[in-house]
């Protein structure tokens, strides 16, 4: 069974500061990995995904994540936070099968302060 | 292109009542999913479908039923509502293409059982 752990349910950064949201996964085989963002009262939107190929993945809104197999991690970063980045972020994992049921982490709420 | 449409957006049910949460997608996606989101718990998979006529249980199926008579629609049925079913419900879909694992989410249905 796969699982995802997101360290820190709340993260607060100043505008312009580095954003780092942590995600570690547990899987018997290398999975596919995702980051989703959820703005208040909305559904989830895909930020980026890792399936195969380059381990540094760039997504929308200036976010990127690096798949590190040796550390079983897929941390999300952004060099400079903007007020509009305030949202909840979910890391998710799926096995490389056809049904591809996503397993989500518990989420990290990002607060951006002036 | 509407994407994934969920209705209603909000609903208050009394204990023991029943209702159907509607989900429709217009992207010709084969795979559809129902998740529930509870504070601090992330998203939990209730049921999923890999195509019309085929459904299967997810992580938390008790108290729910689904059907998939068409590619477009994937309704979720609550037969005897209980307070534990108070949650935000999200429907999602994706294509069958192996390289495209990004889910498209609806905007959610916020259900309160009193």
PDB file of N, CA, C and O in Angstrom, chain B residues 33-68:
ATOM      1  N   UNK B  33     -13.963   9.396 -10.353  1.00  0.00           N
ATOM      2  CA  UNK B  33     -13.678   9.124  -8.942  1.00  0.00           C
ATOM      3  C   UNK B  33     -14.541  10.008  -8.051  1.00  0.00           C
ATOM      4  O   UNK B  33     -14.851  11.141  -8.407  1.00  0.00           O
ATOM      5  N   UNK B  34     -14.882   9.469  -6.886  1.00  0.00           N
ATOM      6  CA  UNK B  34     -15.507  10.258  -5.838  1.00  0.00           C
ATOM      7  C   UNK B  34     -14.602  10.248  -4.612  1.00  0.00           C
ATOM      8  O   UNK B  34     -14.199   9.194  -4.128  1.00  0.00           O
ATOM      9  N   UNK B  35     -14.314  11.455  -4.121  1.00  0.00           N
ATOM     10  CA  UNK B  35     -13.532  11.626  -2.903  1.00  0.00           C
ATOM     11  C   UNK B  35     -14.353  12.430  -1.903  1.00  0.00           C
ATOM     12  O   UNK B  35     -15.186  13.239  -2.272  1.00  0.00           O
ATOM     13  N   UNK B  36     -14.042  12.226  -0.629  1.00  0.00           N
ATOM     14  CA  UNK B  36     -14.549  13.105   0.398  1.00  0.00           C
ATOM     15  C   UNK B  36     -13.361  13.772   1.093  1.00  0.00           C
ATOM     16  O   UNK B  36     -12.293  13.164   1.240  1.00  0.00           O
ATOM     17  N   UNK B  37     -13.560  15.011   1.474  1.00  0.00           N
ATOM     18  CA  UNK B  37     -12.499  15.789   2.113  1.00  0.00           C
ATOM     19  C   UNK B  37     -12.961  16.253   3.480  1.00  0.00           C
ATOM     20  O   UNK B  37     -13.948  16.981   3.600  1.00  0.00           O
ATOM     21  N   UNK B  38     -12.251  15.827   4.492  1.00  0.00           N
ATOM     22  CA  UNK B  38     -12.517  16.241   5.861  1.00  0.00           C
ATOM     23  C   UNK B  38     -11.320  17.039   6.375  1.00  0.00           C
ATOM     24  O   UNK B  38     -10.177  16.745   6.012  1.00  0.00           O
ATOM     25  N   UNK B  39     -11.548  18.028   7.219  1.00  0.00           N
ATOM     26  CA  UNK B  39     -10.454  18.889   7.696  1.00  0.00           C
ATOM     27  C   UNK B  39      -9.291  18.092   8.279  1.00  0.00           C
ATOM     28  O   UNK B  39      -9.490  17.240   9.139  1.00  0.00           O
ATOM     29  N   UNK B  40      -8.088  18.384   7.806  1.00  0.00           N
ATOM     30  CA  UNK B  40      -6.898  17.731   8.338  1.00  0.00           C
ATOM     31  C   UNK B  40      -6.710  16.292   7.905  1.00  0.00           C
ATOM     32  O   UNK B  40      -5.770  15.630   8.360  1.00  0.00           O
ATOM     33  N   UNK B  41      -7.596  15.801   7.031  1.00  0.00           N
ATOM     34  CA  UNK B  41      -7.541  14.382   6.653  1.00  0.00           C
ATOM     35  C   UNK B  41      -7.186  14.179   5.189  1.00  0.00           C
ATOM     36  O   UNK B  41      -7.071  13.044   4.726  1.00  0.00           O
ATOM     37  N   UNK B  42      -7.062  15.228   4.443  1.00  0.00           N
ATOM     38  CA  UNK B  42      -6.819  15.065   3.018  1.00  0.00           C
ATOM     39  C   UNK B  42      -8.064  14.558   2.316  1.00  0.00           C
ATOM     40  O   UNK B  42      -9.185  14.745   2.791  1.00  0.00           O
ATOM     41  N   UNK B  43      -7.889  13.919   1.192  1.00  0.00           N
ATOM     42  CA  UNK B  43      -9.009  13.371   0.428  1.00  0.00           C
ATOM     43  C   UNK B  43      -8.979  11.857   0.516  1.00  0.00           C
ATOM     44  O   UNK B  43      -7.929  11.237   0.335  1.00  0.00           O
ATOM     45  N   UNK B  44     -10.135  11.279   0.757  1.00  0.00           N
ATOM     46  CA  UNK B  44     -10.260   9.821   0.820  1.00  0.00           C
ATOM     47  C   UNK B  44     -11.141   9.337  -0.323  1.00  0.00           C
ATOM     48  O   UNK B  44     -12.213   9.886  -0.563  1.00  0.00           O
ATOM     49  N   UNK B  45     -10.714   8.284  -0.997  1.00  0.00           N
ATOM     50  CA  UNK B  45     -11.442   7.760  -2.140  1.00  0.00           C
ATOM     51  C   UNK B  45     -12.636   6.938  -1.679  1.00  0.00           C
ATOM     52  O   UNK B  45     -12.497   6.011  -0.872  1.00  0.00           O
ATOM     53  N   UNK B  46     -13.814   7.247  -2.226  1.00  0.00           N
ATOM     54  CA  UNK B  46     -15.039   6.542  -1.864  1.00  0.00           C
ATOM     55  C   UNK B  46     -15.312   5.416  -2.871  1.00  0.00           C
ATOM     56  O   UNK B  46     -15.412   4.255  -2.504  1.00  0.00           O
ATOM     57  N   UNK B  47     -15.462   5.794  -4.112  1.00  0.00           N
ATOM     58  CA  UNK B  47     -15.693   4.855  -5.214  1.00  0.00           C
ATOM     59  C   UNK B  47     -14.998   5.391  -6.459  1.00  0.00           C
ATOM     60  O   UNK B  47     -14.737   6.578  -6.575  1.00  0.00           O
ATOM     61  N   UNK B  48     -14.758   4.478  -7.398  1.00  0.00           N
ATOM     62  CA  UNK B  48     -14.223   4.900  -8.675  1.00  0.00           C
ATOM     63  C   UNK B  48     -14.776   4.021  -9.780  1.00  0.00           C
ATOM     64  O   UNK B  48     -15.365   2.966  -9.525  1.00  0.00           O
ATOM     65  N   UNK B  49     -14.582   4.505 -11.009  1.00  0.00           N
ATOM     66  CA  UNK B  49     -15.091   3.777 -12.181  1.00  0.00           C
ATOM     67  C   UNK B  49     -14.088   3.906 -13.316  1.00  0.00           C
ATOM     68  O   UNK B  49     -13.571   5.000 -13.565  1.00  0.00           O
ATOM     69  N   UNK B  50     -13.831   2.797 -13.996  1.00  0.00           N
ATOM     70  CA  UNK B  50     -12.892   2.823 -15.115  1.00  0.00           C
ATOM     71  C   UNK B  50     -13.608   2.866 -16.454  1.00  0.00           C
ATOM     72  O   UNK B  50     -12.971   2.866 -17.506  1.00  0.00           O
ATOM     73  N   UNK B  51     -14.940   2.913 -16.409  1.00  0.00           N
ATOM     74  CA  UNK B  51     -15.708   3.013 -17.633  1.00  0.00           C
ATOM     75  C   UNK B  51     -17.165   2.732 -17.347  1.00  0.00           C
ATOM     76  O   UNK B  51     -17.531   2.279 -16.253  1.00  0.00           O
ATOM     77  N   UNK B  52     -18.006   3.007 -18.333  1.00  0.00           N
ATOM     78  CA  UNK B  52     -19.441   2.782 -18.158  1.00  0.00           C
ATOM     79  C   UNK B  52     -19.714   1.331 -17.780  1.00  0.00           C
ATOM     80  O   UNK B  52     -19.172   0.405 -18.384  1.00  0.00           O
ATOM     81  N   UNK B  53     -20.536   1.157 -16.738  1.00  0.00           N
ATOM     82  CA  UNK B  53     -20.899  -0.171 -16.280  1.00  0.00           C
ATOM     83  C   UNK B  53     -19.932  -0.818 -15.322  1.00  0.00           C
ATOM     84  O   UNK B  53     -20.179  -1.921 -14.829  1.00  0.00           O
ATOM     85  N   UNK B  54     -18.814  -0.141 -15.011  1.00  0.00           N
ATOM     86  CA  UNK B  54     -17.783  -0.720 -14.151  1.00  0.00           C
ATOM     87  C   UNK B  54     -17.491   0.235 -12.986  1.00  0.00           C
ATOM     88  O   UNK B  54     -17.084   1.377 -13.208  1.00  0.00           O
ATOM     89  N   UNK B  55     -17.736  -0.251 -11.769  1.00  0.00           N
ATOM     90  CA  UNK B  55     -17.428   0.551 -10.588  1.00  0.00           C
ATOM     91  C   UNK B  55     -16.716  -0.317  -9.560  1.00  0.00           C
ATOM     92  O   UNK B  55     -16.830  -1.551  -9.589  1.00  0.00           O
ATOM     93  N   UNK B  56     -16.015   0.334  -8.652  1.00  0.00           N
ATOM     94  CA  UNK B  56     -15.315  -0.412  -7.608  1.00  0.00           C
ATOM     95  C   UNK B  56     -15.158   0.449  -6.378  1.00  0.00           C
ATOM     96  O   UNK B  56     -15.187   1.685  -6.458  1.00  0.00           O
ATOM     97  N   UNK B  57     -15.010  -0.227  -5.234  1.00  0.00           N
ATOM     98  CA  UNK B  57     -14.904   0.480  -3.966  1.00  0.00           C
ATOM     99  C   UNK B  57     -13.520   1.083  -3.790  1.00  0.00           C
ATOM    100  O   UNK B  57     -12.516   0.543  -4.237  1.00  0.00           O
ATOM    101  N   UNK B  58     -13.531   2.217  -3.095  1.00  0.00           N
ATOM    102  CA  UNK B  58     -12.282   2.839  -2.699  1.00  0.00           C
ATOM    103  C   UNK B  58     -11.989   2.563  -1.241  1.00  0.00           C
ATOM    104  O   UNK B  58     -12.311   1.496  -0.726  1.00  0.00           O
ATOM    105  N   UNK B  59     -11.408   3.541  -0.586  1.00  0.00           N
ATOM    106  CA  UNK B  59     -10.965   3.387   0.794  1.00  0.00           C
ATOM    107  C   UNK B  59     -12.102   3.471   1.812  1.00  0.00           C
ATOM    108  O   UNK B  59     -12.080   2.799   2.845  1.00  0.00           O
ATOM    109  N   UNK B  60     -13.120   4.307   1.527  1.00  0.00           N
ATOM    110  CA  UNK B  60     -14.203   4.558   2.496  1.00  0.00           C
ATOM    111  C   UNK B  60     -15.571   4.434   1.841  1.00  0.00           C
ATOM    112  O   UNK B  60     -16.347   5.386   1.792  1.00  0.00           O
ATOM    113  N   UNK B  61     -15.978   3.242   1.357  1.00  0.00           N
ATOM    114  CA  UNK B  61     -17.231   3.122   0.607  1.00  0.00           C
ATOM    115  C   UNK B  61     -18.496   2.963   1.452  1.00  0.00           C
ATOM    116  O   UNK B  61     -19.611   3.122   0.919  1.00  0.00           O
ATOM    117  N   UNK B  62     -18.350   2.651   2.737  1.00  0.00           N
ATOM    118  CA  UNK B  62     -19.537   2.340   3.542  1.00  0.00           C
ATOM    119  C   UNK B  62     -20.491   3.524   3.631  1.00  0.00           C
ATOM    120  O   UNK B  62     -20.107   4.629   3.966  1.00  0.00           O
ATOM    121  N   UNK B  63     -21.779   3.235   3.364  1.00  0.00           N
ATOM    122  CA  UNK B  63     -22.802   4.266   3.420  1.00  0.00           C
ATOM    123  C   UNK B  63     -23.067   4.939   2.093  1.00  0.00           C
ATOM    124  O   UNK B  63     -23.918   5.835   2.011  1.00  0.00           O
ATOM    125  N   UNK B  64     -22.355   4.511   1.052  1.00  0.00           N
ATOM    126  CA  UNK B  64     -22.480   5.124  -0.273  1.00  0.00           C
ATOM    127  C   UNK B  64     -22.701   4.060  -1.344  1.00  0.00           C
ATOM    128  O   UNK B  64     -22.320   2.913  -1.169  1.00  0.00           O
ATOM    129  N   UNK B  65     -23.323   4.492  -2.439  1.00  0.00           N
ATOM    130  CA  UNK B  65     -23.428   3.652  -3.616  1.00  0.00           C
ATOM    131  C   UNK B  65     -23.229   4.495  -4.857  1.00  0.00           C
ATOM    132  O   UNK B  65     -23.492   5.705  -4.841  1.00  0.00           O
ATOM    133  N   UNK B  66     -22.772   3.869  -5.928  1.00  0.00           N
ATOM    134  CA  UNK B  66     -22.570   4.577  -7.184  1.00  0.00           C
ATOM    135  C   UNK B  66     -23.105   3.733  -8.333  1.00  0.00           C
ATOM    136  O   UNK B  66     -23.364   2.540  -8.196  1.00  0.00           O
ATOM    137  N   UNK B  67     -23.253   4.397  -9.472  1.00  0.00           N
ATOM    138  CA  UNK B  67     -23.577   3.723 -10.726  1.00  0.00           C
ATOM    139  C   UNK B  67     -22.889   4.483 -11.842  1.00  0.00           C
ATOM    140  O   UNK B  67     -22.566   5.663 -11.696  1.00  0.00           O
ATOM    141  N   UNK B  68     -22.671   3.812 -12.954  1.00  0.00           N
ATOM    142  CA  UNK B  68     -22.041   4.466 -14.117  1.00  0.00           C
ATOM    143  C   UNK B  68     -22.691   3.891 -15.371  1.00  0.00           C
ATOM    144  O   UNK B  68     -22.182   2.988 -16.005  1.00  0.00           O
TER     145      UNK B  68
END
